[in-house]
Amino acid sequence: MKRLVLFLFTVCATCVAMAQSVTLLPAPRSYASADKGFTINYKTKISCDKGAIPAGEYLASKLGIGTAMDGDIHLAIDSRLGSEEYQLSIFSEGITIVGGDYGGVFNGVTTLLQLLPVEVYSSNLVLPCTVKGCVINDAPRYNHRGFMLDVCRTWMSKGDLMSFIDLLAYHKINSLRLHLTDDEAWRIEIKSHPELAKVGGYRGVGSPVWARYGKWNKKWGGYYTQDDIRDIVAYAAQRNIEIIPEIDLPDHSHCLARVHPEVLCDTDHNSSAALGYDTRSVVCATNEANYTLIEDILGEVCALFPSTYIHVGGDEVDMSEWKRCPDCSAFMRRTNMYTTEELRDYFMLRLSEILEKNGKLMAVWGDAVSGDNLPKTTHVYGWESVDSCREVAAAGYPTIVMPGDYFYFDMKQSEHEAGHDWAAIFDVQKVYNFSPSAVGFTESEAKSIIGLEASFFSELYASHNPESPAYLHYMTFPRLLAFAEVAWIGVDVRNWNSFHKRVCRYYDKLDAMGVYYRLDAPKIEYADGRLSASVSDGSTLFYRQEGSSKVMRYMAPIATESPSRYRFISRRGRAISPTAAVDEYFETITPRFDITSSMKDSWNFPFDKAENYGRIARTTRAADVDDWVMFSFETAVSCRKMKVATGNFQLPRYIFEAGDVYVSYDGEEFVKVGVLENGAYVIENPSQPIKAVRIVCTSRGNGAAWVSIQPPTIYPVIE
């Protein structure tokens, strides 16, 4: 207890000391100023212990200087320090970084970079420059500080991936799990089965894998060759990041099944609802040929990645196919299995054996675990909830904690922003406030935690201009800064206000890194006929008036009797805030309406669910050309904006992939007003009250067995 109190005191004192001089993220354990700093010039040289040479080369490239046997900046390894622990000393005579291992040295390098002018991140550092004198002693709380990146739903090129690795490395993230296979794509070359990547790496037109989430009218995608993988692994290793591959099995294997249909169970599958497209995604657990294929795949994966662990999924397994499969049923009878969960365990144990033959250990998602069904060497990634993380930790599995409602960065950051919301809507402050004890981990359960991991699943990235990293960055930063500090310092008592101030001061560095980060939403106030907006981060405020396309710079409070006519954003370089306005701006209306369609509604998602504005409705099949959906209002609706959409909330899936939108002002005559984009259309400023809207499909199928229909989102006229 005394050590813990001392540690908390040291961290708090460190933050106070830094607040007066420098901005470091994550905060180090201890920071002490020194009288004089060191001036780096073009004659400065870097020297390294043998085990630290890659870190020295990295630092030299950042500073634009060379290396020597006896340098002014020295990187050393001292095994008396702990894993990834480091000491950074800056005096007038030079700079020394001592690490307990290579990771410790590199951590010291990243701290040194944060002490330098921001231009060090954009390759524009001007020498000479002086670094403030200080002594920093630092070590991580968790050995695993990870990030999971989904490159399946949205393809990321090798160059874009390496750029993102740089951003992780700057903030002491030491593990990147690459989600390389899923229903939508196969992103890694397997030389013994080249068709997996050459065919399965692409979806859409000309591919057996149906387009999902975007890029509907083209063949789109890519994959990493084995040479690419070697380059990525080496690039990350220099930056103290271990790449952990994920090959998702036995479910999330739709892409695999589209390339190799023989991996599926031999069942009488009816694909008529999907207009002939086989939507199945789970491989047969008792087909011995599947294990031969998987052994080929995992054998090559194990050879490519130096990581001790290989992640093999095990999540969200649809076992209904196994129940209907005669081979699976016969196998279960023969081996005295009573549940398909036992069959899943059998499958996962077979994967564990394959990995062990290749000198690796297994990692899985939390829902693959049920009691003691898997070897206790298995690394388990808990994701469904805090309670699910606690369950696997209580069972004694080495646990990586990544609950969706804290660490899934594909979740919305506020109600009116893009993103999922199935886990939670949360911003950077909730991430920063996470601690195992605060969310209920007992002392015994906490002992099983080996680290934390954040993640970004990329379903929505595909429809948000994936040619730019803007959406990925916006969803990730500054939440990643909070995660990095939580995973690094690990203490339960943190000061949000202090952290937030450091983040705002850190924006200059994010700008230099080229990050399209999210700014705080402007604060809006309306009183006495005056509408005011403010920011606390030094960004520039802009506003737009409803009905106008002109964007104005905000300079002073606006005199108005209609505050809901105005919306505000702030900008700073590439960074942007979410839209802010008075609450009335976001209000919607819910007039009575009926849904009719050329397609029948499903019994469990009938049209009246959407008619009550609470849920989506579903049809009983996918749409064909000329199928239609119509929204008929009891009374013609006056509005400033109306969004009509097929597909799930927030997600362009189960949609009309293409369609025309027609509006009727009398319920009889219809006029075309536009075409669907990602399954939806927004009617802006209609000239008359709307009596009905009809969407007519102009494409065939959607890769699924139904169409989802959302209730319209209707914004009232602003007086």
XYZ file of C-alpha atoms in Angstrom, residues 318-611:
294
model
C -23.493 -19.485 -35.845
C -23.899 -23.099 -34.770
C -27.288 -23.567 -36.427
C -25.580 -24.937 -39.541
C -23.774 -27.523 -37.438
C -27.092 -28.611 -35.928
C -28.478 -29.198 -39.424
C -25.325 -30.839 -40.790
C -25.531 -34.671 -41.008
C -21.761 -35.020 -40.711
C -21.607 -32.836 -37.602
C -24.562 -34.657 -36.046
C -22.994 -38.061 -36.697
C -19.659 -36.910 -35.270
C -21.352 -35.595 -32.123
C -23.159 -38.898 -31.574
C -19.974 -40.860 -32.153
C -17.966 -38.772 -29.668
C -20.724 -38.383 -27.059
C -21.106 -34.636 -27.548
C -24.422 -33.184 -26.443
C -24.143 -29.534 -27.535
C -22.733 -27.643 -30.480
C -20.715 -25.633 -27.963
C -18.727 -28.811 -27.389
C -18.202 -29.026 -31.138
C -16.906 -25.459 -31.168
C -14.498 -26.371 -28.363
C -13.320 -29.352 -30.396
C -12.696 -27.081 -33.373
C -10.731 -24.558 -31.310
C -8.629 -27.295 -29.701
C -7.736 -28.589 -33.160
C -6.539 -25.087 -34.042
C -4.516 -24.955 -30.832
C -2.808 -28.230 -31.776
C -1.967 -26.903 -35.242
C -0.451 -23.765 -33.743
C 1.563 -25.744 -31.199
C 3.025 -27.858 -34.010
C 4.235 -24.592 -35.517
C 5.707 -23.322 -32.260
C 2.896 -20.884 -31.501
C 0.173 -20.397 -28.914
C -3.477 -19.572 -29.455
C -5.316 -16.300 -28.857
C -9.109 -16.049 -29.135
C -12.042 -13.729 -28.577
C -13.753 -13.947 -25.198
C -16.899 -15.685 -26.428
C -14.798 -18.696 -27.473
C -14.257 -19.405 -23.778
C -16.653 -21.352 -21.614
C -15.205 -22.332 -18.259
C -12.044 -24.401 -18.688
C -12.653 -25.474 -22.275
C -9.369 -24.130 -23.676
C -5.709 -24.437 -22.611
C -4.823 -21.940 -19.896
C -1.973 -20.667 -22.048
C -4.607 -19.182 -24.366
C -4.671 -15.399 -24.523
C -8.280 -14.252 -24.338
C -9.479 -10.897 -25.659
C -12.591 -9.854 -23.736
C -14.767 -7.532 -25.794
C -18.502 -7.947 -25.221
C -18.654 -6.109 -21.900
C -16.719 -5.477 -18.724
C -18.491 -8.452 -17.144
C -17.387 -10.772 -19.954
C -13.802 -9.617 -19.427
C -14.123 -10.336 -15.723
C -15.486 -13.822 -16.408
C -12.493 -14.940 -18.473
C -10.113 -13.311 -16.001
C -11.825 -15.116 -13.121
C -11.405 -18.394 -15.005
C -7.649 -17.817 -14.911
C -6.995 -17.051 -18.577
C -4.376 -14.416 -19.441
C -6.800 -11.635 -20.346
C -6.534 -8.662 -22.667
C -9.255 -6.242 -21.604
C -10.982 -4.427 -24.474
C -14.676 -3.885 -23.622
C -16.533 -2.291 -26.506
C -18.108 0.413 -24.377
C -14.669 1.828 -23.501
C -12.200 0.812 -26.187
C -14.041 0.241 -29.485
C -13.148 3.387 -31.360
C -15.649 2.678 -34.139
C -18.345 3.738 -31.643
C -19.933 7.174 -31.879
C -18.379 9.931 -29.817
C -21.665 11.796 -29.412
C -25.262 11.181 -30.419
C -25.196 13.068 -33.712
C -21.846 11.855 -35.059
C -20.990 8.954 -37.336
C -20.241 5.562 -35.867
C -21.829 2.531 -34.262
C -23.661 2.704 -30.953
C -24.326 -0.959 -30.088
C -21.720 -0.906 -27.296
C -22.012 2.718 -26.193
C -21.632 6.312 -27.255
C -18.473 7.634 -25.628
C -15.800 10.253 -25.992
C -12.208 10.635 -24.871
C -13.158 11.361 -21.256
C -14.797 7.971 -20.745
C -11.718 6.251 -22.167
C -9.503 8.184 -19.781
C -11.623 7.297 -16.777
C -11.317 3.533 -17.302
C -9.675 1.472 -14.598
C -10.189 -2.204 -13.728
C -11.063 -1.505 -10.103
C -13.560 1.214 -11.008
C -15.471 -1.130 -13.321
C -15.600 -3.967 -10.812
C -12.533 -6.194 -11.244
C -11.645 -7.899 -7.995
C -8.024 -8.078 -6.909
C -7.940 -11.746 -7.937
C -9.448 -11.051 -11.363
C -7.094 -8.140 -11.973
C -4.111 -10.473 -11.576
C -5.138 -12.190 -14.827
C -5.035 -8.936 -16.813
C -1.965 -8.863 -19.025
C -2.944 -5.727 -20.859
C -5.470 -3.482 -22.533
C -6.380 -3.119 -26.187
C -8.298 -0.548 -28.217
C -9.780 -1.338 -31.603
C -11.207 0.053 -34.804
C -13.567 -2.087 -36.847
C -13.871 -0.559 -40.279
C -17.389 -1.312 -41.578
C -18.209 2.409 -41.775
C -14.795 3.444 -43.084
C -15.635 2.055 -46.539
C -18.425 4.609 -47.016
C -16.415 7.503 -45.534
C -13.806 8.053 -48.266
C -11.273 5.347 -47.358
C -8.790 6.905 -49.791
C -8.117 9.390 -46.974
C -7.240 8.486 -43.371
C -9.530 11.279 -42.113
C -12.332 9.040 -40.781
C -9.932 6.585 -39.106
C -8.021 9.441 -37.504
C -11.164 11.289 -36.391
C -12.536 8.212 -34.668
C -9.182 7.340 -33.099
C -7.704 10.658 -31.949
C -7.683 11.903 -29.257
C -9.270 8.749 -27.796
C -6.023 6.894 -28.512
C -4.104 9.427 -26.409
C -6.340 8.644 -23.441
C -6.032 4.911 -24.025
C -2.240 5.140 -24.288
C -2.006 6.899 -20.940
C -4.442 4.533 -19.228
C -2.498 1.506 -20.490
C 0.854 3.061 -19.621
C 0.429 4.533 -16.149
C -2.374 2.204 -15.052
C -3.196 4.085 -11.841
C -6.812 4.342 -10.745
C -6.633 7.997 -9.716
C -6.193 10.340 -12.667
C -6.856 14.022 -13.222
C -9.077 14.512 -16.269
C -8.720 18.300 -16.306
C -4.941 18.060 -16.264
C -4.978 15.452 -19.020
C -7.364 17.496 -21.173
C -5.113 20.539 -20.925
C -2.145 18.422 -21.999
C -4.139 17.095 -24.965
C -4.966 20.631 -26.100
C -1.291 21.595 -25.844
C -0.451 18.409 -27.768
C -2.458 19.474 -30.826
C 0.656 21.041 -32.367
C 2.287 17.627 -32.370
C -0.781 15.947 -33.894
C -0.780 18.624 -36.592
C 2.859 17.864 -37.384
C 2.074 14.122 -37.477
C -0.584 14.798 -40.122
C -3.480 13.589 -37.963
C -7.083 14.496 -38.821
C -8.084 14.489 -35.163
C -11.394 15.346 -33.520
C -11.734 18.609 -31.652
C -14.121 19.121 -28.764
C -17.578 20.266 -29.800
C -18.042 24.037 -29.398
C -20.034 25.109 -26.370
C -23.291 26.821 -27.390
C -25.305 29.205 -25.223
C -28.446 31.213 -25.954
C -29.720 33.916 -23.635
C -31.436 37.281 -23.986
C -31.704 36.951 -27.758
C -27.987 36.372 -28.269
C -26.429 33.114 -29.516
C -22.821 32.539 -28.501
C -20.264 29.821 -29.202
C -16.927 29.139 -27.557
C -14.019 26.699 -27.598
C -11.294 26.073 -25.048
C -8.674 24.575 -27.350
C -7.638 27.554 -29.468
C -9.376 26.304 -32.612
C -11.228 28.625 -34.999
C -15.022 28.785 -34.920
C -17.267 28.847 -37.975
C -21.031 28.836 -38.410
C -23.637 28.358 -41.079
C -27.205 29.536 -41.174
C -29.958 27.095 -42.130
C -30.845 27.389 -45.801
C -27.503 28.929 -46.745
C -24.379 27.251 -48.081
C -22.164 30.122 -46.951
C -19.785 29.326 -44.083
C -18.942 32.317 -41.902
C -16.229 32.824 -39.328
C -17.662 33.338 -35.867
C -16.408 36.559 -34.302
C -19.048 37.641 -31.774
C -22.434 36.602 -30.353
C -25.234 36.580 -32.914
C -28.425 38.525 -32.251
C -31.312 36.279 -33.315
C -34.790 35.183 -32.325
C -34.218 31.825 -34.095
C -31.150 30.188 -32.519
C -31.950 26.806 -34.052
C -31.175 28.227 -37.504
C -27.444 28.181 -36.724
C -24.916 25.398 -36.457
C -21.253 25.644 -35.538
C -18.004 23.787 -36.019
C -14.417 24.545 -35.116
C -11.315 23.817 -37.171
C -7.615 23.670 -36.640
C -5.488 22.532 -39.579
C -6.764 19.069 -40.503
C -8.744 18.754 -37.283
C -12.469 19.393 -37.063
C -15.117 19.311 -34.362
C -18.554 17.734 -34.523
C -21.435 20.032 -35.378
C -22.809 21.943 -32.405
C -26.101 23.807 -32.068
C -28.881 24.455 -29.608
C -30.840 21.308 -28.800
C -33.787 22.357 -30.960
C -31.652 22.113 -34.099
C -31.343 18.340 -33.674
C -34.977 17.710 -32.772
C -37.027 15.515 -35.091
C -40.748 14.962 -35.553
C -42.620 11.664 -35.803
C -45.770 12.069 -37.917
C -47.924 8.981 -38.465
C -47.102 6.998 -41.588
C -47.487 3.579 -43.187
C -44.943 1.431 -45.002
C -45.973 -0.525 -48.076
C -43.705 -2.513 -50.347
C -43.503 -4.951 -53.220
C -41.785 -7.243 -50.669
C -43.371 -8.889 -47.642
C -42.296 -7.900 -44.151
C -40.790 -10.466 -41.782
C -42.740 -11.692 -38.778
C -40.093 -10.671 -36.245
C -39.281 -7.309 -37.865
C -42.664 -6.236 -39.303
C -43.259 -2.889 -40.942
C -45.142 -1.573 -37.921
C -41.920 -1.665 -35.884
C -40.519 1.050 -38.133
C -43.888 2.809 -38.327
